[in-house]
Coordinates of C-alpha atoms in Angstrom, one line a residue:
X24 CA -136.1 -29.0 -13.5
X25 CA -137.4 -28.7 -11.5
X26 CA -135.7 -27.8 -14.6
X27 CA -133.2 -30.4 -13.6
X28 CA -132.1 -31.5 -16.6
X29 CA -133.1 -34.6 -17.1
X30 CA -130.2 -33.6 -18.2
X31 CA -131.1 -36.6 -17.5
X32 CA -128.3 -36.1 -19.4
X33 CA -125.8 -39.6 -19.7
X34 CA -129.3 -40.2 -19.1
X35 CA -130.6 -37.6 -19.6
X36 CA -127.5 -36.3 -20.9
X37 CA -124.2 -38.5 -20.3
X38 CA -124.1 -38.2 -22.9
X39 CA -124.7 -35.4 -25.3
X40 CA -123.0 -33.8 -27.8
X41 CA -123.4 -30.5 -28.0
X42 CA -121.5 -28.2 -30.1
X43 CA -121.5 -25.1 -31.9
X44 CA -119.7 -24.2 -35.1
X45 CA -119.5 -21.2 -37.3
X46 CA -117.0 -20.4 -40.1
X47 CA -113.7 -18.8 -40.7
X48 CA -111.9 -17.1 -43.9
X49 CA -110.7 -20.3 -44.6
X50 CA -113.0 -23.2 -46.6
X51 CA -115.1 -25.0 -44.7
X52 CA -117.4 -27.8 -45.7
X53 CA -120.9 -27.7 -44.4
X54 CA -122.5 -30.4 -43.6
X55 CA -124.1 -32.0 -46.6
X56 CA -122.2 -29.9 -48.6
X57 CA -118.3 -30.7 -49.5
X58 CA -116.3 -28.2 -50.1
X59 CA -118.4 -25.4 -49.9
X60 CA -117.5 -22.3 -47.7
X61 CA -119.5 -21.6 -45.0
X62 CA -122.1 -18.3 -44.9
X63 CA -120.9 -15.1 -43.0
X64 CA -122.7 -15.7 -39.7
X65 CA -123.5 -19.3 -40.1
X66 CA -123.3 -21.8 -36.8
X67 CA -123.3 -26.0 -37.3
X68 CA -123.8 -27.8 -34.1
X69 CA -123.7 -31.2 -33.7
X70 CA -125.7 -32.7 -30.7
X71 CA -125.8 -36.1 -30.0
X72 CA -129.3 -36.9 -29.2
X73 CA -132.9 -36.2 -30.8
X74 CA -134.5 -33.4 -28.6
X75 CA -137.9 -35.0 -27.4
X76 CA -141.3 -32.6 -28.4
X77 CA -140.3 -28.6 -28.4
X78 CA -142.6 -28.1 -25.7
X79 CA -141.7 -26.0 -22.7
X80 CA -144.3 -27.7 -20.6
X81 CA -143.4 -31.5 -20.5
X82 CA -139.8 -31.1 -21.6
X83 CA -137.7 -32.5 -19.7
X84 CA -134.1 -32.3 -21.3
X85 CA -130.7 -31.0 -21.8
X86 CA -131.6 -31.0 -25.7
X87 CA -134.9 -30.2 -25.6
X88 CA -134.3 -27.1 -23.6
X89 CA -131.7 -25.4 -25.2
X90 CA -133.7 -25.8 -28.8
X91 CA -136.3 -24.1 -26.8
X92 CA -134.0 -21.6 -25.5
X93 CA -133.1 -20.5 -28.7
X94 CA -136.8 -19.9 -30.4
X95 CA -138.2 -19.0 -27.5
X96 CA -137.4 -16.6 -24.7
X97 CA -138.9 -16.0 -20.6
X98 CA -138.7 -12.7 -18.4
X99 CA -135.1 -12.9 -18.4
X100 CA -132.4 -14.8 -19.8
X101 CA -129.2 -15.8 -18.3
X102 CA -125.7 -14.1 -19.5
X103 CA -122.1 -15.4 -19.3
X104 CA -122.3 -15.0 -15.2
X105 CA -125.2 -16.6 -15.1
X106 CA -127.1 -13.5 -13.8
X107 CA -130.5 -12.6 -15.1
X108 CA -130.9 -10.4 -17.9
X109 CA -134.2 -8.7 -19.2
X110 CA -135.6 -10.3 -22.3
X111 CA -139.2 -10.4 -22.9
X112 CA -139.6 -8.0 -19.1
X113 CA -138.3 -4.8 -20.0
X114 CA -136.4 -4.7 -16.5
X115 CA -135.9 -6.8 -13.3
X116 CA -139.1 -7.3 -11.2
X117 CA -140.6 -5.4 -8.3
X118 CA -140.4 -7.7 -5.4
X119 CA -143.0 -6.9 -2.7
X120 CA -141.1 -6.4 0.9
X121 CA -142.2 -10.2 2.1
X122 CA -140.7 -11.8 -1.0
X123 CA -143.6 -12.4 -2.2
X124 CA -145.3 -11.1 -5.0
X125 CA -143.4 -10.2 -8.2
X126 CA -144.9 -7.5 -10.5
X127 CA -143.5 -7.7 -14.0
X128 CA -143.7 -5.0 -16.9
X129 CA -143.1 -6.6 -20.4
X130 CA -141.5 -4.4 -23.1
X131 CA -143.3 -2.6 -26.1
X132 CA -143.8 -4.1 -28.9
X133 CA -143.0 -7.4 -28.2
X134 CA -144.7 -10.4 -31.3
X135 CA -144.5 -14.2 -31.6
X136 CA -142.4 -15.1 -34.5
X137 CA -145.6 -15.1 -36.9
X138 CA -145.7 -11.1 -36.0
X139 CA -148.8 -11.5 -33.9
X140 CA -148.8 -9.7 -30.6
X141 CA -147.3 -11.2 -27.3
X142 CA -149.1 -10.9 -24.4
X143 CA -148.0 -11.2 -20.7
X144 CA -151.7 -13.6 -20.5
X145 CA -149.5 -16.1 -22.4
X146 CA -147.2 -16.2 -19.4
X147 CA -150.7 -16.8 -17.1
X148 CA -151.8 -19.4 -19.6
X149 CA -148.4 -21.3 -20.1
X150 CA -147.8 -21.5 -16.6
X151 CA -151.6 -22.8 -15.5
X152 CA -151.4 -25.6 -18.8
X153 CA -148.2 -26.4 -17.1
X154 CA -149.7 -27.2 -13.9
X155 CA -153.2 -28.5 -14.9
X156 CA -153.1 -32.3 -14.6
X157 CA -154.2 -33.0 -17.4
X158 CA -151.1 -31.9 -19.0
X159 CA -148.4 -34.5 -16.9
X160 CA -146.0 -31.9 -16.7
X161 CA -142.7 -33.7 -14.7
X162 CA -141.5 -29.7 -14.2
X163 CA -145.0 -28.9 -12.2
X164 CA -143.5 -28.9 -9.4
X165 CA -141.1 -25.6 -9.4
X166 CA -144.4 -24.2 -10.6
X167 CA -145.8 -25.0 -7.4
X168 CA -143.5 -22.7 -5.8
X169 CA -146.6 -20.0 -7.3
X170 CA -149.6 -19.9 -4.5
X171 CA -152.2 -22.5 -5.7
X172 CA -150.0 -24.0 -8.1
X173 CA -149.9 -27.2 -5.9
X174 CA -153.9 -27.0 -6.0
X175 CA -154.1 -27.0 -9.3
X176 CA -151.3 -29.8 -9.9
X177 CA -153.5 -32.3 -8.1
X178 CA -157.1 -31.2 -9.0
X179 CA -159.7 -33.8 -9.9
X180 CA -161.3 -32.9 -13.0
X181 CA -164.1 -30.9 -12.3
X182 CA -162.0 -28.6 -9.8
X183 CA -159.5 -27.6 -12.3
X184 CA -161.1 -24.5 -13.9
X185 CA -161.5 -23.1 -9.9
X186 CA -158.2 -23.7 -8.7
X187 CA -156.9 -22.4 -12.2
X188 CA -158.4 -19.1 -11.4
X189 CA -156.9 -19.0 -7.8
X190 CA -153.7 -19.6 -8.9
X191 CA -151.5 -16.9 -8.0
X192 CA -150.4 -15.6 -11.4
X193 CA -152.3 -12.7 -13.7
X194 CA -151.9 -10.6 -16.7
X195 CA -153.2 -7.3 -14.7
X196 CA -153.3 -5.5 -18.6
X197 CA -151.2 -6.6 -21.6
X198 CA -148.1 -5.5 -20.4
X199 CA -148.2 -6.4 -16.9
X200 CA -147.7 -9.9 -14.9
X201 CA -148.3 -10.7 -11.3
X202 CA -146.7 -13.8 -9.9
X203 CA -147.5 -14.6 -6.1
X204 CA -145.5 -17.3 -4.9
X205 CA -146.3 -19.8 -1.6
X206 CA -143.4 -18.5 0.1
X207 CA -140.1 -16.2 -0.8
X208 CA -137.7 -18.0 -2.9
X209 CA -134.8 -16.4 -3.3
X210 CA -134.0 -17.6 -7.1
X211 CA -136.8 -17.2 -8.6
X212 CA -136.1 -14.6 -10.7
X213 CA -132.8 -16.6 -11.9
X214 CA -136.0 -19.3 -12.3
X215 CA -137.8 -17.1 -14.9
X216 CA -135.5 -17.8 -17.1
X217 CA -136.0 -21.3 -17.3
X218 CA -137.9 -22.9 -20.4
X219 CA -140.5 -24.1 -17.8
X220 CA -141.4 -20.1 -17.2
X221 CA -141.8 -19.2 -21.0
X222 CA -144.8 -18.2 -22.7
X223 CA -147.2 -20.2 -24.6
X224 CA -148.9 -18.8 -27.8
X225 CA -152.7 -20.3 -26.5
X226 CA -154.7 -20.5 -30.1
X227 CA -151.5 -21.9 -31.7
X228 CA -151.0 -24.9 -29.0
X229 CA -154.7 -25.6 -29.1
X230 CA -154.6 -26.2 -33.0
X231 CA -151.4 -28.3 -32.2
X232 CA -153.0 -30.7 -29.9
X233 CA -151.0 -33.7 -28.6
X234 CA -148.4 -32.8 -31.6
X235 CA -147.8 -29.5 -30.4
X236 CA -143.9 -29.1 -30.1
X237 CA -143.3 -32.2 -32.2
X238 CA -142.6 -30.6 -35.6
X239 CA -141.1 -27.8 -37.1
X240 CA -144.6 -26.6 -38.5
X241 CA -145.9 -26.7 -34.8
X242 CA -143.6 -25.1 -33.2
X243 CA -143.4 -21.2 -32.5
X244 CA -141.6 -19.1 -30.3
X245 CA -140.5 -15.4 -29.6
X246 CA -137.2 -15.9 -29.4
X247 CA -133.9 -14.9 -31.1
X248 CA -134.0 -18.0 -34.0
X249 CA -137.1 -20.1 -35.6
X250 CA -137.2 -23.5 -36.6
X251 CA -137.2 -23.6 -40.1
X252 CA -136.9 -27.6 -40.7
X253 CA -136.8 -30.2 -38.4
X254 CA -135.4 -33.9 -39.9
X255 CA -136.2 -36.4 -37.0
X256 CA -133.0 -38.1 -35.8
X257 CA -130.9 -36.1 -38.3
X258 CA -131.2 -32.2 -38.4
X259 CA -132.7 -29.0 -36.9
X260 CA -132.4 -26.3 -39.1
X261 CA -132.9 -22.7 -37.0
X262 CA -132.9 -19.8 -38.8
X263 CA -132.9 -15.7 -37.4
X264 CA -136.3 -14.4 -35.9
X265 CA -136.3 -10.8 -37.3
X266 CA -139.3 -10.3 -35.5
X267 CA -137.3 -11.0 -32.0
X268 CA -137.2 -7.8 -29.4
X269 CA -133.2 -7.5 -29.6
X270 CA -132.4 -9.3 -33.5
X271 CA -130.4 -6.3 -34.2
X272 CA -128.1 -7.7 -31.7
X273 CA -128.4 -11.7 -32.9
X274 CA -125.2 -11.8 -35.6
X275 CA -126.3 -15.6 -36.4
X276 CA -128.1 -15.9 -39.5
X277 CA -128.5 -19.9 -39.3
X278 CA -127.9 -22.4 -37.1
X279 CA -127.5 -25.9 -38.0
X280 CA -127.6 -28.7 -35.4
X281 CA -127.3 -32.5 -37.1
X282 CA -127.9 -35.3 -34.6
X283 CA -124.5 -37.5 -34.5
X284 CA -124.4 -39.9 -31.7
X285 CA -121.0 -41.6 -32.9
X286 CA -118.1 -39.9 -30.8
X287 CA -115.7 -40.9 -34.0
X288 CA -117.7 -38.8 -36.7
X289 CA -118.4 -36.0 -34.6
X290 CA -114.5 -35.3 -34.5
X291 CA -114.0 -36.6 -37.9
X292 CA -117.0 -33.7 -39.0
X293 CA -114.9 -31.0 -36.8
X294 CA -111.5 -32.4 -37.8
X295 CA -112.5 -31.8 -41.7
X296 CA -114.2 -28.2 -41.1
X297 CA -117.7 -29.5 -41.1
X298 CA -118.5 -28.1 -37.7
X299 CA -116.5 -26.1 -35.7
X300 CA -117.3 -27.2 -32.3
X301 CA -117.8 -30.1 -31.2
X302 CA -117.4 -32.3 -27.1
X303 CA -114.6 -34.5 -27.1
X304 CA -115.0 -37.8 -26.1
X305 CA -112.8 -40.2 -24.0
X306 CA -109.4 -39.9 -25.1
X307 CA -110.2 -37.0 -27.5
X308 CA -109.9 -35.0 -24.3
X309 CA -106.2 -35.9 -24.2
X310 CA -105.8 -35.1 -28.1
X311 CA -106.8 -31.4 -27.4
X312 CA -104.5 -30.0 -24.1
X313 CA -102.7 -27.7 -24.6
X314 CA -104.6 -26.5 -28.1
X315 CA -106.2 -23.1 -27.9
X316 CA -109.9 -24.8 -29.2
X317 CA -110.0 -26.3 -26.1
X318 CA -112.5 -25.2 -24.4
X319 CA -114.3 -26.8 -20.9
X320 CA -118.2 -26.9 -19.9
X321 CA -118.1 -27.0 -15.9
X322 CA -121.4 -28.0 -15.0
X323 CA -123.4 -29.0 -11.9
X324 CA -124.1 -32.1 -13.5
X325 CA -124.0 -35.6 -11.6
X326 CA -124.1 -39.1 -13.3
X327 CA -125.2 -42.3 -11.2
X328 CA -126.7 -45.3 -11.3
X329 CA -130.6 -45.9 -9.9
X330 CA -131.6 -49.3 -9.3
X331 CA -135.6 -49.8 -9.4
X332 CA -136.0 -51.1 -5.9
X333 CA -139.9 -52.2 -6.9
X334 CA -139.4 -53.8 -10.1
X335 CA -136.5 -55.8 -8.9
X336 CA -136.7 -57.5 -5.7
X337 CA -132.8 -57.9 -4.8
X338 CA -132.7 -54.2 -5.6
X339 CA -135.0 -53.8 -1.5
X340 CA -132.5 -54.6 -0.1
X341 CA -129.6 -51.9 0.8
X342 CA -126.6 -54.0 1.1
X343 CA -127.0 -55.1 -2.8
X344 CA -127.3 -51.7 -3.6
X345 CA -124.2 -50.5 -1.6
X346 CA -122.5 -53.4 -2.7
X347 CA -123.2 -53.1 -6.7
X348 CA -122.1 -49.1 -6.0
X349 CA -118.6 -49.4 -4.0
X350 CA -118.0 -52.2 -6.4
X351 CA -117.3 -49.4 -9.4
X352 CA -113.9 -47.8 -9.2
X353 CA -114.8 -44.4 -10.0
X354 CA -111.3 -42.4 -10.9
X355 CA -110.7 -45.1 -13.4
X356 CA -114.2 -45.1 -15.1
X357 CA -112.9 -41.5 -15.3
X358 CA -109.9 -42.0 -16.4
X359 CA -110.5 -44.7 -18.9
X360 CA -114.2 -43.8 -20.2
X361 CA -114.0 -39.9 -19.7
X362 CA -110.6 -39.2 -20.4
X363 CA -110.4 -37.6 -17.2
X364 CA -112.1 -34.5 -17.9
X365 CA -114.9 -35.4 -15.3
X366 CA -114.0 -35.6 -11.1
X367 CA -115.3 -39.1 -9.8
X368 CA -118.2 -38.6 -7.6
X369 CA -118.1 -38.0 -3.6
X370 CA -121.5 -37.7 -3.1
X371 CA -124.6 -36.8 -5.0
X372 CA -124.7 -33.1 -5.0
X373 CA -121.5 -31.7 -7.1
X374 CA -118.2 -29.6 -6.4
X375 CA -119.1 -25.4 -6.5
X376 CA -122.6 -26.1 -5.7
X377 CA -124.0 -23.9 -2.8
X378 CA -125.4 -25.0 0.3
X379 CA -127.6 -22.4 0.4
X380 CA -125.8 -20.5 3.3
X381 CA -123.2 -19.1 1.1
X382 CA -120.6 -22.3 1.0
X383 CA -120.1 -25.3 -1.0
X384 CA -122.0 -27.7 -0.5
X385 CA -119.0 -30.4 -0.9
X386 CA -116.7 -28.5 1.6
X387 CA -119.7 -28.4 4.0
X388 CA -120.8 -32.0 3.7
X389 CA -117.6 -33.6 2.9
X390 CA -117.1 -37.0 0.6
X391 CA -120.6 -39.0 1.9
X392 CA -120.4 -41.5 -0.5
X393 CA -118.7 -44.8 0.4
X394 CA -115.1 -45.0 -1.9
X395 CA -114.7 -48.0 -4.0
X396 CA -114.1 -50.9 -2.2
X397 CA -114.0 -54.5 -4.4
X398 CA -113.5 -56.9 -1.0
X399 CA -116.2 -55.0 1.6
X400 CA -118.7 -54.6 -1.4
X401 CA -118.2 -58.4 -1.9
X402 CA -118.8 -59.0 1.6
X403 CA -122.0 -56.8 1.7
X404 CA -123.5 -58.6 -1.5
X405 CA -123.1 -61.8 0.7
X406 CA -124.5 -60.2 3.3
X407 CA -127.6 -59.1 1.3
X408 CA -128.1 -61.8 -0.6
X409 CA -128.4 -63.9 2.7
X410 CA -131.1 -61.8 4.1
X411 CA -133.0 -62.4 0.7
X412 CA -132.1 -66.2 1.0
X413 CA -131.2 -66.3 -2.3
X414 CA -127.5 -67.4 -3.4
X415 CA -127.3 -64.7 -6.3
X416 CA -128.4 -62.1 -7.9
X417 CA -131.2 -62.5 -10.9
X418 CA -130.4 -61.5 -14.3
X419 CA -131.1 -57.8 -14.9
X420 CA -130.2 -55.6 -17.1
X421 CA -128.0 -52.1 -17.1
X422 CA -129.9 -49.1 -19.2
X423 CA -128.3 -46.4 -20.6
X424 CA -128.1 -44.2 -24.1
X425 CA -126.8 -45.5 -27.5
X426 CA -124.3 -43.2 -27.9
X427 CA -120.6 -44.6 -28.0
X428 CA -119.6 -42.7 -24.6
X429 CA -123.1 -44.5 -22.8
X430 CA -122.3 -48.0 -24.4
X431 CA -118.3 -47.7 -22.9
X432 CA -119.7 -46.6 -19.7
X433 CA -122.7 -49.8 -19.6
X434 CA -119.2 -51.6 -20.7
X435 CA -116.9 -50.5 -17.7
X436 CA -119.8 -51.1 -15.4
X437 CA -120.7 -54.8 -16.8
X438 CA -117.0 -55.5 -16.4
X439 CA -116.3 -54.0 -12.6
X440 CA -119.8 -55.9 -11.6
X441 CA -118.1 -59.0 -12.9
X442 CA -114.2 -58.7 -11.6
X443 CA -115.3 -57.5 -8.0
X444 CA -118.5 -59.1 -7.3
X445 CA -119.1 -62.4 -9.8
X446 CA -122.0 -60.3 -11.2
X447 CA -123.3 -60.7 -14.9
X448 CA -125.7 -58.2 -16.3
X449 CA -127.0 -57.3 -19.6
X450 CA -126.0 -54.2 -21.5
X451 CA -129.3 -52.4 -22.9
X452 CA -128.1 -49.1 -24.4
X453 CA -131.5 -47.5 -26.4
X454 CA -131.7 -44.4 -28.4
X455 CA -132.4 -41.1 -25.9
X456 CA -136.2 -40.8 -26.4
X457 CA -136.5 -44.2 -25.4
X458 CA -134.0 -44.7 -22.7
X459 CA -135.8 -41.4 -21.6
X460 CA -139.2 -43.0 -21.8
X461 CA -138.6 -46.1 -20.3
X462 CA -137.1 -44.5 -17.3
X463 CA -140.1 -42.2 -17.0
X464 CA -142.3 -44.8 -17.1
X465 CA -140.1 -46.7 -14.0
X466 CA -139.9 -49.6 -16.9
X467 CA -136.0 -50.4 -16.3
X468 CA -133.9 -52.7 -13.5
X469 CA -130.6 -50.3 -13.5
X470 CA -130.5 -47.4 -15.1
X471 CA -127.5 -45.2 -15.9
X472 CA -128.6 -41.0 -15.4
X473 CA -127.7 -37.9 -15.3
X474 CA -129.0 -34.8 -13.8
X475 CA -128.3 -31.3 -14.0
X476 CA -129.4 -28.3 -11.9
X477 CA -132.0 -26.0 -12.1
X478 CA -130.3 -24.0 -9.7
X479 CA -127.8 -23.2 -7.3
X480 CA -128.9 -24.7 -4.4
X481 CA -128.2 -28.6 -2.9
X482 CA -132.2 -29.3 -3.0
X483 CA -132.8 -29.4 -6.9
X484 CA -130.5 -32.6 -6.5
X485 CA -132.2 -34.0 -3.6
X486 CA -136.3 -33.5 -3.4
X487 CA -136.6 -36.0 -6.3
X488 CA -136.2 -38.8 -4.2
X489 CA -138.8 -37.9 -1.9
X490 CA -141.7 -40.8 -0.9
X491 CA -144.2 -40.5 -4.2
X492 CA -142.5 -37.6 -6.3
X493 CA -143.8 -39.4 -9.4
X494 CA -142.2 -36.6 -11.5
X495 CA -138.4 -38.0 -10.8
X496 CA -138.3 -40.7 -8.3
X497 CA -138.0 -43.1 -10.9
X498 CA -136.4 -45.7 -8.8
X499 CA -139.5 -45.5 -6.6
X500 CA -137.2 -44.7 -3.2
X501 CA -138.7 -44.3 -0.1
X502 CA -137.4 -43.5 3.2
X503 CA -139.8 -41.6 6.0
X504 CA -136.5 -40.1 8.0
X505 CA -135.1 -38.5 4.4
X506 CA -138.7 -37.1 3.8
X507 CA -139.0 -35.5 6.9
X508 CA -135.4 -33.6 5.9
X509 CA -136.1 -32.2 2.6
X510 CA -139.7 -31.4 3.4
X511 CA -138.3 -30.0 6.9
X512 CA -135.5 -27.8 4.5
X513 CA -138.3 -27.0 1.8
X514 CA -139.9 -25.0 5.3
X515 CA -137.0 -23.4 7.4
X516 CA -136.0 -20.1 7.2
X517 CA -132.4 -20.4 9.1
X518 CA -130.0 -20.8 6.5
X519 CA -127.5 -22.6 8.4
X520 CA -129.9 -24.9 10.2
X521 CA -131.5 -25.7 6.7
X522 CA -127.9 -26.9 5.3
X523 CA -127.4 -29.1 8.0
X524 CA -130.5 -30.2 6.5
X525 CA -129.8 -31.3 3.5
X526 CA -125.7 -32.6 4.6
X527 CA -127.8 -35.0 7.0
X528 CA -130.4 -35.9 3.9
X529 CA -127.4 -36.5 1.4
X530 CA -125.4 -38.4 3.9
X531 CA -128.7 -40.7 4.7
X532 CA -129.1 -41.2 0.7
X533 CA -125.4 -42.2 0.3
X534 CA -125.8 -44.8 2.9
X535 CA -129.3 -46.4 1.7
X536 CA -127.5 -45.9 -1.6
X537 CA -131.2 -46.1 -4.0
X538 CA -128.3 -44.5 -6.5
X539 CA -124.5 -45.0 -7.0
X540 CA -123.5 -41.6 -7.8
X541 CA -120.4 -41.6 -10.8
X542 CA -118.9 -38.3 -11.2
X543 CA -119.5 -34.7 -11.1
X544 CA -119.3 -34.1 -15.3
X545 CA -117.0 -31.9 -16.9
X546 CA -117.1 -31.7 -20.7
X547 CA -114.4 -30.5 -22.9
X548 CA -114.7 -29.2 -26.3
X549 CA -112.7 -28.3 -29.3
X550 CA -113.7 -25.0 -30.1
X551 CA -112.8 -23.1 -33.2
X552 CA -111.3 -19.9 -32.0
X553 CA -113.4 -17.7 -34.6
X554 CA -116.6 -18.8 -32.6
X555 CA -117.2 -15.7 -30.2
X556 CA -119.9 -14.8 -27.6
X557 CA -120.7 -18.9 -27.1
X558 CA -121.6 -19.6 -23.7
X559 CA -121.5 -22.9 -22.0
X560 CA -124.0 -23.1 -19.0
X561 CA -123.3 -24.8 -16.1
X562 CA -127.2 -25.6 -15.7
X563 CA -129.8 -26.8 -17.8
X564 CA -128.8 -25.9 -21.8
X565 CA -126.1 -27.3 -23.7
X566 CA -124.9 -23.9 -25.1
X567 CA -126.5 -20.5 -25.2
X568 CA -126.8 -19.0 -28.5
X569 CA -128.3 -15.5 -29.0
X570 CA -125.1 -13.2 -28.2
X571 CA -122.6 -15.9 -30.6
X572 CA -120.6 -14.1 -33.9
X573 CA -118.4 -15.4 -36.1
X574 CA -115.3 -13.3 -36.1

């Protein structure tokens, strides 16, 4: 996300639900079904957005990678810690003594869902689709971390089948992958985990074409569940892959996930036994404490608002930007829109995040972000909108999801803007694959976003906003002095020197302020308690699926 999740979560996330449910001795209705009980080992999720094509190469999101997650699989997978597991490798890699060169040994045996074999040249051929051009993968990039993968990414066309073959990643036999990487990285086999590192079946996505991922029927995978049907904008329906490695050990017969954007009905679903987990919205959040089916999602997920400095002029100029961010009284969009699960924002990079030298990064750095201030923000926006010669700001318009948490959010904001500053906007909340599009393709003024790790370090946060990242510099930032920074981290080898690094890059973001940040998310749930084994990542999925029961 970089795996990040464009999580691009409220944006590419803020704002999805996610939740798991499975059923007790008691009767439960399924969804679509009243007053039916629910099958032994049967899940029902609801999640609040459509996940975007099932394809591991150009996804991009918190819902698109956890469907993958669960019918398909990498190297390793990722347990309750957090810590790398083997799944598809039959044991951690062998790391050469310069950090260098990973050798990887799958396990016996190992078939895509249709039975056929898996091969570890389905890694070598994922990951080179993945950084061939032609495919305008956003995630290229953490493959570049693999020598020539850079090369390849920004081939013209009749260099691509070289510089595929130099790449540095090989199926030495069947069983056997070789991964050289550009320099050591000390995650990377945490990274193998990642949807972006899983293998592609290469006859089945060729026969796919441009629909591959986009359908239940074009969809396959080696992981613990299948897709069995796939309603657009209503339901996923995944099923158990008895052909997986460990599906003795997968209890779940059948998951459901219905797509519910309405925070009301997803808790009216849960609150009636139609689901039996489900994120709790607002002043849910309050409804729940104390109750044991609360459960929390800590994440290392930011929200904040990017203005597009190109498309809208006033949006140049810094002291509009600072002003339209310390103009938003963070603890009470907290309070009033989260419910005050969530911890308002003090910089971009969130609480518990390394710094890459072994502390948080927040201790380290310390609150960079100005706080809200509604009479120096006012003074700034004079101040700006002087050096534009221009006696107030153009209409634009404030972009976010449709789902009711987004809308209150674009609604707090609209109505801080207005108090503090005199500012009117438009509220322009669109359905996820849209907002997700349009801020992709640079086409919005403000846009509200969230994004989630890839990993534990401050630098999946802060390289998208380097000078011509067209994968996530949406806003179209540039700044020479940050560049030379995170480029200048991306190289050095001194731990401590490199956090300074990225503290000085962070601070010099929060004072050009390209992006208001909002708050560091935290999501609560309510969790019925005979759901065991779910766990609730703090990067990249919503939920993890393959070790749940229903006790």
């Amino acid at each position: 996300m970089k795996l990040k999740k464009l999580l691009v979560l409220a944006t590419v996330t803020a704002m999805f639900v996610t939740a798991a449910a499975g059923c007790s001795s008691n009767n439960q209705n399924q969804a679509g079904g009243a007053g039916t009980q629910a099958p032994a080992q049967e899940l029902r999720i609801n999640l609040s957005a459509e996940p975007p094509a099932l394809d591991s190469s150009i996804a991009t999101t918190n819902p698109a990678f956890t469907i993958i997650n669960a019918l398909n699989e990498g190297l390793y997978r990722l347990d309750a810690d957090g810590k790398p597991q083997p799944a598809l490798a039959k044991e951690l890699p062998k790391i050469s003594a310069d950090g260098l060169v990973y050798t990887i040994t799958l396990r016996d045996g190992l078939t895509w869902a249709d039975g056929t074999p898996l091969k570890a040249s389905d890694f070598e051929y994922a990951y080179k689709r993945t950084l061939d051009p032609a495919t305008k993968a956003k995630y290229a990039s953490m493959l570049s971390w693999i020598k020539g993968g850079a090369a390849l990414n920004t081939a013209k066309p009749e260099e691509v089948e070289a510089k595929k073959a130099a790449v540095g990643v090989k199926a030495t036999d069947d069983k056997t992958l070789e991964i050289t990487l550009e320099k050591p990285i000390a995650f990377f086999t945490d990274q193998l985990s990642m949807p972006i590192f899983f293998p592609q079946k290469p006859d089945f996505v060729k026969a796919q074409g441009d629909k591959y991922g986009a359908d239940a029927d074009k969809v396959i995978g080696a992981g613990p569940f299948k897709l069995e049907k796939w309603d657009h904008e209503q339901q996923l329906v995944l099923v158990k892959n008895d052909k997986y490695w460990d599906a003795a050990n997968v209890k779940l017969n059948k998951v459901t996930v219905n797509v519910v954007k309405e925070a009301s009905t997803s808790l009216n679903m849960y609150e009636t036994n139609q689901v039996d987990l489900t994120e709790l919205k607002g002043d849910q959040y309050a409804m729940y404490q104390g109750k044991p089916d609360l459960a929390l999602k800590k994440e290392f997920v930011s929200s904040y608002v990017m203005f597009q400095v190109n498309k809208v002029p006033a949006f140049a100029n810094a002291k509009i930007r600072q002003a339209l961010g310390m103009a938003i009284d963070r603890k009470a969009l907290n309070e009033v829109v989260l419910g005050g699960a969530s911890i308002p924002s003090t910089g971009l990079v969130p609480g518990t995040v390394l710094d890459g030298n072994k502390q948080e990064f927040r201790k380290v750095a310390g609150d960079t972000e100005p706080p809200f201030d509604a009479a120096k923000a006012k003074t700034l926006l004079a101040e700006g909108l002087k050096e534009l010669n221009m006696t107030s700001l153009p209409p634009f318009k404030l972009t976010s999801d449709d789902t009711d948490s987004s809308k209150k959010t674009i609604e707090f904001i609209q109505a801080q803007w207005k108090q503090n500053l005199g500012v009117d906007v438009t509220g322009e909340p669109l359905p996820f694959a849209l907002r997700v599009k349009n801020m992709q393709e640079g086409n919005f003024d403000a846009l509200i976003a969230l994004w989630g790790a890839d990993y534990n370090d401050p630098m999946t946060f802060l390289d998208m906003w380097v000078t011509g990242n067209k994968s996530f510099n949406y806003m179209q930032y540039s700044n020479p002095a940050y560049d030379d920074l995170i480029k200048g981290a991306d190289k050095e080898v001194d731990l401590a020197k490199r956090s300074k690094m990225l503290v000085d890059a962070e601070k010099l973001l929060m004072n050009d302020m390209p992006l208001a940040p909002l708050y560091f998310r935290t999501r609560p749930y309510a969790k019925r308690t005979n759901v065991d084994g779910l766990i609730l990542p703090a990067m990249s999925k919503e939920w993890e699926l393959k070790w749940v029961s229903i006790k």
